[in-house]
mmCIF file of C-alpha atoms and ligand atoms in Angstrom:
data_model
loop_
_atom_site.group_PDB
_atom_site.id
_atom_site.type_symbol
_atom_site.label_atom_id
_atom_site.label_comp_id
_atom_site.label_asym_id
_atom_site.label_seq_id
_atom_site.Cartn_x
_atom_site.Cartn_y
_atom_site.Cartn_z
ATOM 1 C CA UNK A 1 160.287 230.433 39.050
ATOM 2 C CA UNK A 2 159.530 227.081 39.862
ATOM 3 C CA UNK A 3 161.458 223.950 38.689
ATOM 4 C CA UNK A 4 162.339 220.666 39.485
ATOM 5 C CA UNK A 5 164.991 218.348 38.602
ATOM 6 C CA UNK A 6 165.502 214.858 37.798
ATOM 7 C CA UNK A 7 168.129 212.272 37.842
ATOM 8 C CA UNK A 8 167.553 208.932 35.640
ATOM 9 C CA UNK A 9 170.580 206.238 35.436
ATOM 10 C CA UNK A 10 171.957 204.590 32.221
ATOM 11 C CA UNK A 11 170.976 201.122 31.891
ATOM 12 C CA UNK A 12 173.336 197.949 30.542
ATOM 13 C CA UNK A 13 171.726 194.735 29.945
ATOM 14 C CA UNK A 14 173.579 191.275 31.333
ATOM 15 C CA UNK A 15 171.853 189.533 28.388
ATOM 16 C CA UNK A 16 170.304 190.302 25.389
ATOM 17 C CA UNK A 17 168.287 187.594 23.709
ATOM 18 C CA UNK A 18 167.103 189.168 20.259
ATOM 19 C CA UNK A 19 163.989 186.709 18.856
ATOM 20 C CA UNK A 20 162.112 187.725 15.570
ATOM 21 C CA UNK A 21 161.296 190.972 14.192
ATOM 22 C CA UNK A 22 157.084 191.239 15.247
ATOM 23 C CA UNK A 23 154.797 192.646 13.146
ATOM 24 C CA UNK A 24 154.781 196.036 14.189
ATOM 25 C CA UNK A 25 158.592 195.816 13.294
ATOM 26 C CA UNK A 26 160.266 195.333 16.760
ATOM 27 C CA UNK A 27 162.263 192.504 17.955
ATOM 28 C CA UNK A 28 161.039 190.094 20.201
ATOM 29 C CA UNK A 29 163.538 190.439 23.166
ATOM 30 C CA UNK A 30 164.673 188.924 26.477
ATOM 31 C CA UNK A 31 166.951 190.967 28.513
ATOM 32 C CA UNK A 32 167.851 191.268 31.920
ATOM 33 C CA UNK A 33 168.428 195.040 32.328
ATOM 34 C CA UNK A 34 170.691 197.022 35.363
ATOM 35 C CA UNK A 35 170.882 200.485 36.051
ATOM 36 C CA UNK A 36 174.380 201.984 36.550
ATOM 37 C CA UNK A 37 175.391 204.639 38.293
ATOM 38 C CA UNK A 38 176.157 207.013 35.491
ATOM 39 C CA UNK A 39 173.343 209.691 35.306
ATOM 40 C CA UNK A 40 171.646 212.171 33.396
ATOM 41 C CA UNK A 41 169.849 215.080 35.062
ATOM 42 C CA UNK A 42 166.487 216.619 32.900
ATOM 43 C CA UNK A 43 165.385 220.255 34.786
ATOM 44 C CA UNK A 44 161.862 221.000 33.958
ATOM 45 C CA UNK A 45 161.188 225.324 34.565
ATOM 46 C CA UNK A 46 157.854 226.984 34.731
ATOM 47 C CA UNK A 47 157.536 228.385 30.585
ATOM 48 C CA UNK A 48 155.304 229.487 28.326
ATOM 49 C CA UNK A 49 156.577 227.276 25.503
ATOM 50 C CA UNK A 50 158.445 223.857 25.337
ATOM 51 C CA UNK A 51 161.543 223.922 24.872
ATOM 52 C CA UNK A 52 165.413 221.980 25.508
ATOM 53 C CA UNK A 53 168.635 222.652 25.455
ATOM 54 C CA UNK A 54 171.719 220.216 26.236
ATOM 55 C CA UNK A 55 174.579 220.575 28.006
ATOM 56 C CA UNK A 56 177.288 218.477 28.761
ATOM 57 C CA UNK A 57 181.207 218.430 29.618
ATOM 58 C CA UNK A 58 183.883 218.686 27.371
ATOM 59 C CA UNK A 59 183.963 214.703 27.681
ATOM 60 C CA UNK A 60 180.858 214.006 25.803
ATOM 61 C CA UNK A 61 179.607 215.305 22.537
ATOM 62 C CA UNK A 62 176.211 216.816 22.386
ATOM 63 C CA UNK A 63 176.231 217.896 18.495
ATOM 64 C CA UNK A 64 173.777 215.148 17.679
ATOM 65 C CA UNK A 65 171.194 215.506 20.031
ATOM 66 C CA UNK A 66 168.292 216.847 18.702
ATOM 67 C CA UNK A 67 166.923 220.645 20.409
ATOM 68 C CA UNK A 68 163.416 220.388 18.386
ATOM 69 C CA UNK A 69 160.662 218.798 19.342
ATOM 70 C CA UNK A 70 162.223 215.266 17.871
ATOM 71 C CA UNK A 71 164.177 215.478 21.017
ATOM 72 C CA UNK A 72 162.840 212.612 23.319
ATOM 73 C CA UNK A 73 162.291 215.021 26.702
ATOM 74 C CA UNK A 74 160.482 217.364 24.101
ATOM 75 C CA UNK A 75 158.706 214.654 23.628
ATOM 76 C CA UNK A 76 157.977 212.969 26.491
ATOM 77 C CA UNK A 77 156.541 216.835 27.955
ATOM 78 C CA UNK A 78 154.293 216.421 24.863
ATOM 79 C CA UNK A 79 153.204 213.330 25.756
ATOM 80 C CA UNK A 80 152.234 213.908 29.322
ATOM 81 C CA UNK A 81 150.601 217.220 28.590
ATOM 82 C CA UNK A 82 148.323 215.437 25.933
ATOM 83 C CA UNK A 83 147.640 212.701 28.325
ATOM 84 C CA UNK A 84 146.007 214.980 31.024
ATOM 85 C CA UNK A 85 144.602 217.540 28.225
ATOM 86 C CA UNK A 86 146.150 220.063 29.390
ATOM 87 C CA UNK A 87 148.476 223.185 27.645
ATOM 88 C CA UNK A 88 152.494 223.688 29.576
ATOM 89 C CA UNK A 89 155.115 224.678 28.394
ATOM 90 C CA UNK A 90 158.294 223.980 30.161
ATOM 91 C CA UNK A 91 162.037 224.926 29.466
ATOM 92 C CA UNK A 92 163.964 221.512 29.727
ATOM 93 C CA UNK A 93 167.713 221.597 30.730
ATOM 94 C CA UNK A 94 169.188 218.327 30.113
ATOM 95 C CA UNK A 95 172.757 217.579 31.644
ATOM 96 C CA UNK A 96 174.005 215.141 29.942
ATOM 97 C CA UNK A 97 177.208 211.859 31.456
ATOM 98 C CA UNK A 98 175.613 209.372 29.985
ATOM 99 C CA UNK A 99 177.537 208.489 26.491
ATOM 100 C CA UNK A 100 175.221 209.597 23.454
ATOM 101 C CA UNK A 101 174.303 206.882 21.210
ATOM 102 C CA UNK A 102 176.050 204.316 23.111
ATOM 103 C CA UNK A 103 174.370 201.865 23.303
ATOM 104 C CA UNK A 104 173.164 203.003 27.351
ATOM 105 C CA UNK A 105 169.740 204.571 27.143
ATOM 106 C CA UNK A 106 171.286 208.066 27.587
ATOM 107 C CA UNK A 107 168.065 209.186 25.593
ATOM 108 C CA UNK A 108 165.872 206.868 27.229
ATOM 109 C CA UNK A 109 167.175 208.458 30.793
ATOM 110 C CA UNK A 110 166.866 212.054 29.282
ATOM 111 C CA UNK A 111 162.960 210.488 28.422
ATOM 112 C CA UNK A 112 162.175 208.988 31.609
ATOM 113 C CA UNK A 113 163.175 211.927 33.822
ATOM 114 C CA UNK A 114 161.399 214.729 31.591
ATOM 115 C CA UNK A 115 158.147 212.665 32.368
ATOM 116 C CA UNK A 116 158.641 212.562 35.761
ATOM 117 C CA UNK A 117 160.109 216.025 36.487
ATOM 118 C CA UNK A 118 156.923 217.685 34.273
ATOM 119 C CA UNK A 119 154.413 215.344 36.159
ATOM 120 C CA UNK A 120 156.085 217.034 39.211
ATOM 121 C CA UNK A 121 156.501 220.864 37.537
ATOM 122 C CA UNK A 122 152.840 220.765 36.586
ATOM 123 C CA UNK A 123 151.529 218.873 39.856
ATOM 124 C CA UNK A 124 149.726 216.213 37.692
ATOM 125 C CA UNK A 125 148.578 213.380 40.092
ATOM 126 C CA UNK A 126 150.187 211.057 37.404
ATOM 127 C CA UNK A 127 150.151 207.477 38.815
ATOM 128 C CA UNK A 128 153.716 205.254 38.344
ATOM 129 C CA UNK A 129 151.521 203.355 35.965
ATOM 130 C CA UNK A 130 150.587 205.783 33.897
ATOM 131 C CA UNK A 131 153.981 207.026 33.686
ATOM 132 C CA UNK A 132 155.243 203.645 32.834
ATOM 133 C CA UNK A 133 152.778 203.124 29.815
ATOM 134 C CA UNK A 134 153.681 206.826 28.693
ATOM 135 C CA UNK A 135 157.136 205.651 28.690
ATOM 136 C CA UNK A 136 156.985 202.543 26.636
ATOM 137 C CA UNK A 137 155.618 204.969 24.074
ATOM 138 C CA UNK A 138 158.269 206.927 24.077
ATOM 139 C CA UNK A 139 160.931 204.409 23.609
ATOM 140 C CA UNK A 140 161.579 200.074 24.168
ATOM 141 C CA UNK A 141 163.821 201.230 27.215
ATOM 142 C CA UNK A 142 162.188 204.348 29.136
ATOM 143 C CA UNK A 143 160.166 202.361 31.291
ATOM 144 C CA UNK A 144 163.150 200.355 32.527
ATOM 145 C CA UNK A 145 164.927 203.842 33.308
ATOM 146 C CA UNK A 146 162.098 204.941 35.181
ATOM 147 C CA UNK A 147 161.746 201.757 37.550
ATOM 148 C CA UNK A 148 165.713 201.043 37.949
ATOM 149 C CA UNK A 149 167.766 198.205 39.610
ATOM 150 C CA UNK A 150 167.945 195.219 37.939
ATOM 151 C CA UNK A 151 164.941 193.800 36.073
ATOM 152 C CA UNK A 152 163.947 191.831 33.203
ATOM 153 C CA UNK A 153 162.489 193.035 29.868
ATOM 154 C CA UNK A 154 160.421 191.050 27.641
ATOM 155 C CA UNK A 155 158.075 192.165 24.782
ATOM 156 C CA UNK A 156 160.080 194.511 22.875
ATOM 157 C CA UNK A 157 162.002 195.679 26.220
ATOM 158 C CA UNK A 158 159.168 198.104 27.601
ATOM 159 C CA UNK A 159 157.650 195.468 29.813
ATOM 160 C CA UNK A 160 159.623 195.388 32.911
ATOM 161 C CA UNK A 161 159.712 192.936 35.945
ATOM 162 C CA UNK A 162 161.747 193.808 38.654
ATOM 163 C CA UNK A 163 164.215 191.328 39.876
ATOM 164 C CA UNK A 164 165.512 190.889 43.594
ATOM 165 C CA UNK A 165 169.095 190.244 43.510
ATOM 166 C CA UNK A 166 171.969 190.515 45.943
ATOM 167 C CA UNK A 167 175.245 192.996 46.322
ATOM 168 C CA UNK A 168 176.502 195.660 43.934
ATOM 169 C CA UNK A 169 178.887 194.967 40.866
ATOM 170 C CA UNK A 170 181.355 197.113 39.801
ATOM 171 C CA UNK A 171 181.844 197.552 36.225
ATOM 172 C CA UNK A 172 184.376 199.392 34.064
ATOM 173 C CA UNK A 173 182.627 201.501 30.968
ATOM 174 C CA UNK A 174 184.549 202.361 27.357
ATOM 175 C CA UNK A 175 183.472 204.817 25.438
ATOM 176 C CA UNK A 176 183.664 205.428 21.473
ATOM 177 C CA UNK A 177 184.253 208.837 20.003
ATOM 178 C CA UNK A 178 181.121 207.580 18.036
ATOM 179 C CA UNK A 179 178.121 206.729 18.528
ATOM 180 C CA UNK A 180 176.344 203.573 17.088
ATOM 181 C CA UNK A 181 172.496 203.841 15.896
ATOM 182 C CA UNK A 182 170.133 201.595 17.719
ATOM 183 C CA UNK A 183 168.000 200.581 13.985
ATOM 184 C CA UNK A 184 171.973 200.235 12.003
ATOM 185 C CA UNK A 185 172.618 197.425 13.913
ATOM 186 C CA UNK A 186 169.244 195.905 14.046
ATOM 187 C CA UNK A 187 169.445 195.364 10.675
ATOM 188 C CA UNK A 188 173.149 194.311 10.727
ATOM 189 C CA UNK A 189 171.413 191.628 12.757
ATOM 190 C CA UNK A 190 168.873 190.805 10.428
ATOM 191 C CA UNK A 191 171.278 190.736 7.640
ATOM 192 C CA UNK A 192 173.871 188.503 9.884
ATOM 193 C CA UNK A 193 170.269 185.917 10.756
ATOM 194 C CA UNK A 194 168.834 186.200 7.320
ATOM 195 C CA UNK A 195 167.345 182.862 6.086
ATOM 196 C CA UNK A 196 167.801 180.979 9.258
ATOM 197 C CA UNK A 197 164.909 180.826 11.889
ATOM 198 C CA UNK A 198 164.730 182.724 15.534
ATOM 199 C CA UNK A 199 163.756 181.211 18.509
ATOM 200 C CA UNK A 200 161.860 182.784 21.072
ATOM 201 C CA UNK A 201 164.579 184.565 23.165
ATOM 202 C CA UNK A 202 165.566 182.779 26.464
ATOM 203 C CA UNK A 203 167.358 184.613 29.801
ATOM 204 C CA UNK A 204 170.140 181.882 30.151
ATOM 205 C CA UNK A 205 169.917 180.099 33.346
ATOM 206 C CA UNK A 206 173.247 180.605 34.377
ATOM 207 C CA UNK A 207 173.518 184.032 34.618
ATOM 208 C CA UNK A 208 170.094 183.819 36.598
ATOM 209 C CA UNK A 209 172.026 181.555 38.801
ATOM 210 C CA UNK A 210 174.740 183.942 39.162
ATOM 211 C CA UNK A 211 172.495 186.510 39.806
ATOM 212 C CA UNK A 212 170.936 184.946 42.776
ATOM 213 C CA UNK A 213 174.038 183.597 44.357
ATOM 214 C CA UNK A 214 175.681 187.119 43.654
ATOM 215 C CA UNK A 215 178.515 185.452 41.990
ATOM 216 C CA UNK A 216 181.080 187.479 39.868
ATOM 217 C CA UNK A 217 182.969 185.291 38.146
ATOM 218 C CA UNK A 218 180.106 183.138 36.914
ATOM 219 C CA UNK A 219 177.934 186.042 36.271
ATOM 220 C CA UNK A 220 181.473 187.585 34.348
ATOM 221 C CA UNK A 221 181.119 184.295 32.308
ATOM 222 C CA UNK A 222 177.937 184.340 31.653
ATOM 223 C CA UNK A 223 177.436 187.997 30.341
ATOM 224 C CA UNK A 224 175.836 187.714 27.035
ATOM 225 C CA UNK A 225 174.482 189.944 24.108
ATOM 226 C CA UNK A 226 172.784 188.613 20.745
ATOM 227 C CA UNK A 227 173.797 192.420 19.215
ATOM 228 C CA UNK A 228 177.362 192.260 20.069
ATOM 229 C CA UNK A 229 178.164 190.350 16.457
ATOM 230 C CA UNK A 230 176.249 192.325 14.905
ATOM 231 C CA UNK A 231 177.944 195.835 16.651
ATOM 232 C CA UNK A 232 181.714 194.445 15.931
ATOM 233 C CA UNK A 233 180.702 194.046 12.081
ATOM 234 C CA UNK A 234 180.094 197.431 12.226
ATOM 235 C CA UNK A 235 182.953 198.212 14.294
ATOM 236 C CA UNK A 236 185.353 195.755 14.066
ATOM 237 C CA UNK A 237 188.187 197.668 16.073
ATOM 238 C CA UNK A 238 186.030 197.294 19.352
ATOM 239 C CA UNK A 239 186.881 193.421 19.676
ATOM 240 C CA UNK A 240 190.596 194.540 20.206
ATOM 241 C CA UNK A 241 189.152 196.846 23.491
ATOM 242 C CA UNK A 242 187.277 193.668 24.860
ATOM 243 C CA UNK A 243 190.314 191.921 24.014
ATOM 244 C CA UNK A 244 191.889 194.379 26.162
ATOM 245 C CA UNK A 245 189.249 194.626 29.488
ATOM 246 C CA UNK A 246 190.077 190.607 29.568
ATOM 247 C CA UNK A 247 193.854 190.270 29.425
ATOM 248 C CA UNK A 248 193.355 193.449 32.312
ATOM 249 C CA UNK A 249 191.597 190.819 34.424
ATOM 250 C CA UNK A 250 187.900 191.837 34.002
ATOM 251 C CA UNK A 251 185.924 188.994 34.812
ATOM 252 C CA UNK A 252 183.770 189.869 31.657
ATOM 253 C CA UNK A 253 183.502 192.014 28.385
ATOM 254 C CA UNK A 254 180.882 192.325 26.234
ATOM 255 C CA UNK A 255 179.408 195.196 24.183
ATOM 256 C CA UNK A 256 176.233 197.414 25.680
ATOM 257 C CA UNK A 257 173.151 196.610 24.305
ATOM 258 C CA UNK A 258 173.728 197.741 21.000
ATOM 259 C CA UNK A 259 177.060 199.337 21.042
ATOM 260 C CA UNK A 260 179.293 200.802 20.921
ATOM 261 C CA UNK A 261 180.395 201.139 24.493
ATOM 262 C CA UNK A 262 182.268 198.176 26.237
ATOM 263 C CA UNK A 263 181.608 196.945 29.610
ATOM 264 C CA UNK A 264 183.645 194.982 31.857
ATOM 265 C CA UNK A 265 182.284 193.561 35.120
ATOM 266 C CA UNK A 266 185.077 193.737 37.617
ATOM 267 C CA UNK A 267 184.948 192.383 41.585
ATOM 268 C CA UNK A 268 184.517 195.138 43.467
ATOM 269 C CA UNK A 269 185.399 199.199 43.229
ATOM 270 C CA UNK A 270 188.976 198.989 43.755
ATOM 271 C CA UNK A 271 189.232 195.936 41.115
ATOM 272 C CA UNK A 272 187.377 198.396 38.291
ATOM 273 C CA UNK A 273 189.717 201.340 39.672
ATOM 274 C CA UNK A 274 192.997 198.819 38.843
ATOM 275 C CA UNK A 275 190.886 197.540 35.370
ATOM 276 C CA UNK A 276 189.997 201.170 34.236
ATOM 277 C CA UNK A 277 193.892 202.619 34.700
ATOM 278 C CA UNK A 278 194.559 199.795 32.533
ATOM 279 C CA UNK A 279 193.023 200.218 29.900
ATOM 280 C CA UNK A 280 193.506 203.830 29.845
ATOM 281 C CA UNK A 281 197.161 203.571 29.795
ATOM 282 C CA UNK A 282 196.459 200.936 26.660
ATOM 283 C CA UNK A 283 195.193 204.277 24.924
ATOM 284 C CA UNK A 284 191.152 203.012 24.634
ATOM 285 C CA UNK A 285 188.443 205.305 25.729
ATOM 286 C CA UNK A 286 186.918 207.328 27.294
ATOM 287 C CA UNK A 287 187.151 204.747 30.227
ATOM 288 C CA UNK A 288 185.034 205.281 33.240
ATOM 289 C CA UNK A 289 183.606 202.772 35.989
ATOM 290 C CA UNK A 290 180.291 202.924 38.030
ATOM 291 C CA UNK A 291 178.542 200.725 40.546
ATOM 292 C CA UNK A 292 175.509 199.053 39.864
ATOM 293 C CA UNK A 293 172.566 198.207 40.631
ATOM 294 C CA UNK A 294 171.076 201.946 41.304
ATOM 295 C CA UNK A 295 167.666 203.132 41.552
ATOM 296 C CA UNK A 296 165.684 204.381 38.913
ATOM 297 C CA UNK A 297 164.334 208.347 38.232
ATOM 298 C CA UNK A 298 164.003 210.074 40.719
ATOM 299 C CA UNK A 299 163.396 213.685 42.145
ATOM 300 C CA UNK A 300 166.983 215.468 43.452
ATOM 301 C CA UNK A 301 166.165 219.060 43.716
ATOM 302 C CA UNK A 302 162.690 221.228 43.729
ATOM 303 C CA UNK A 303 162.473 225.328 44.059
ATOM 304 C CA UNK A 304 158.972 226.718 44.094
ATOM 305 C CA UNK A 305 158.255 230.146 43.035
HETATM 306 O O1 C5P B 1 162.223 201.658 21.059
HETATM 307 P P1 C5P B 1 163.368 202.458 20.559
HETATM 308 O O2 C5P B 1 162.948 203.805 20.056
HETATM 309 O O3 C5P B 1 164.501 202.565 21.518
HETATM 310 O O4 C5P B 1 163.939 201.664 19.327
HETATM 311 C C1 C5P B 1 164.850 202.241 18.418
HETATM 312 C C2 C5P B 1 164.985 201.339 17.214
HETATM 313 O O5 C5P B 1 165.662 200.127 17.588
HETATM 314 C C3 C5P B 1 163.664 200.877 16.621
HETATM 315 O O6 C5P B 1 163.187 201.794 15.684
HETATM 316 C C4 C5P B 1 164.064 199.554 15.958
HETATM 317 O O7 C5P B 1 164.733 199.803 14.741
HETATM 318 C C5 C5P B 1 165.095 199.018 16.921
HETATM 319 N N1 C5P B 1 164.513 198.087 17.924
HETATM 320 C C6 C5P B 1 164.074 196.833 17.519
HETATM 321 N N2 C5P B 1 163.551 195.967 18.452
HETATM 322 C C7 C5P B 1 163.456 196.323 19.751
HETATM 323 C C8 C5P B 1 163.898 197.591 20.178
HETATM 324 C C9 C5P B 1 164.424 198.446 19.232
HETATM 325 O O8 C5P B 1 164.158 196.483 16.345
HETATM 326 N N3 C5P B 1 162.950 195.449 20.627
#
């Protein structure tokens, strides 16, 4: 039986400049995005139907992803099979590190590497940009998860221009038993901005500056996310775990994208080694640490028949 297999990274983003809500109901956004080496891995096998099932360690809870076809590889093999008119199934195997709901694209990686291991099952000739416009349909952050490093994202997030930067950064991840939903605490922003008026979202200049000059401590400081307020309304206990990450020495904490992880951007691996044993002796976590940039989607395995 044929099969091939796919790894996609979770993403954090260094800022997150929320504008408006648009009029197809979106916010306007300006991010600068970075892939992290945590990774899930989608296996797409030769089937008569499509179909998914999830698997994970005893670390992460699985119970609330979906297995029908509201499940976002389900739907992504959906997608590409109605794109090319053509009939597949495919059994999908998703192995899941990335922290559900957390606020790190898990779903968006599980999206992005469906695509691309089906385009590769079914030997579809699909172009990268074709796989990057069936992505933004699937979800604000699949594209980013199928083009990797670091990059920025404007429109709603799916439009993604890669950014060269210098060096690797080392950053220290907290989990939450729970998740967070991406649309809760949208409108917890909404309700926290109601009545006052929303700029276009900028990318602040001096974390571009950091960026370029590959500087930790100024890129530590100037970290930034327009969700985090509205994340710590809705769970106020995860200020005391950034709280935490700082008096630990991390030389910045903020919440992922919308929550409820916590990362903390450390100097180098041995620094996030020291920062992570700290704060799992404080009693927070899950705690975990992982370099970043990485590259995006990508094939790891193939078997033919
Ligand atoms: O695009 P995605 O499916 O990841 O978005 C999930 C939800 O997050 C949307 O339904 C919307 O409520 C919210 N969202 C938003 N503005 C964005 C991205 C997401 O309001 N730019």
């Amino acid at each position: 039986m044929s099969s091939v297999t796919v790894s996609a990274p979770a993403k954090i983003n260094l800022s997150l400049g929320v504008g408006p809500v648009r009029s197809d109901g979106f916010h306007a956004l300006a991010t600068v995005y970075q892939a992290v080496g945590l990774h899930d891995e989608v296996t797409a096998r030769d089937a008569d139907e499509v179909s998914v099932r999830v698997r994970a360690g005893s670390r992460l809870d699985v119970a609330d992803v979906p297995t029908d076809d509201t499940n976002i590889a389900v739907r992504a093999a959906l997608l590409l099979a109605e794109h090319h008119r053509v009939q597949r199934g495919v059994e999908l195997t998703i192995d899941k590190t990335i922290p559900v709901a957390g606020g790190m694209a898990g779903g968006s990686a599980d999206g992005a590497a469906a695509l691309l291991a089906c385009a590769g099952l079914w030997r579809l000739d699909t172009s990268v940009e074709e796989l990057v416009e069936l992505a933004a349909e699937l979800g604000s952050d699949v594209p980013f998860a199928l083009v990797g490093g670091t990059a920025i994202g404007s429109g709603r997030g799916e439009v993604v221009t890669p950014l060269m930067t210098r060096g690797e950064y080392w950053w220290v991840v907290v989990e939450s038993e729970r998740g967070l939903s991406t649309p809760a605490v949208y409108r917890e922003f909404d309700a926290l901005h109601a009545g006052s008026a929303l700029g276009v979202p900028q990318l602040p200049d001096e974390l571009m500056a950091a960026l370029r000059g590959h500087d930790v401590a100024e890129l530590g400081a100037a970290l930034s996310n327009d969700l985090q307020a509205a994340a710590l309304r809705l769970r106020p206990e995860l200020a005391t775990v950034l709280e935490l990450g700082r008096l630990e020495s991390a030389h910045g904490a903020l919440v992922s994208g919308s929550g409820p992880s916590c990362l903390f951007l450390c100097e180098g691996r041995s620094h996030a080694v020291l920062v992570a044993t700290g704060l799992s002796a404080r009693g927070v976590g899950p705690v975990s640490y992982a370099p970043g940039p990485v590259h995006g989607a990508r094939v790891t395995a193939r078997t033919e028949d």
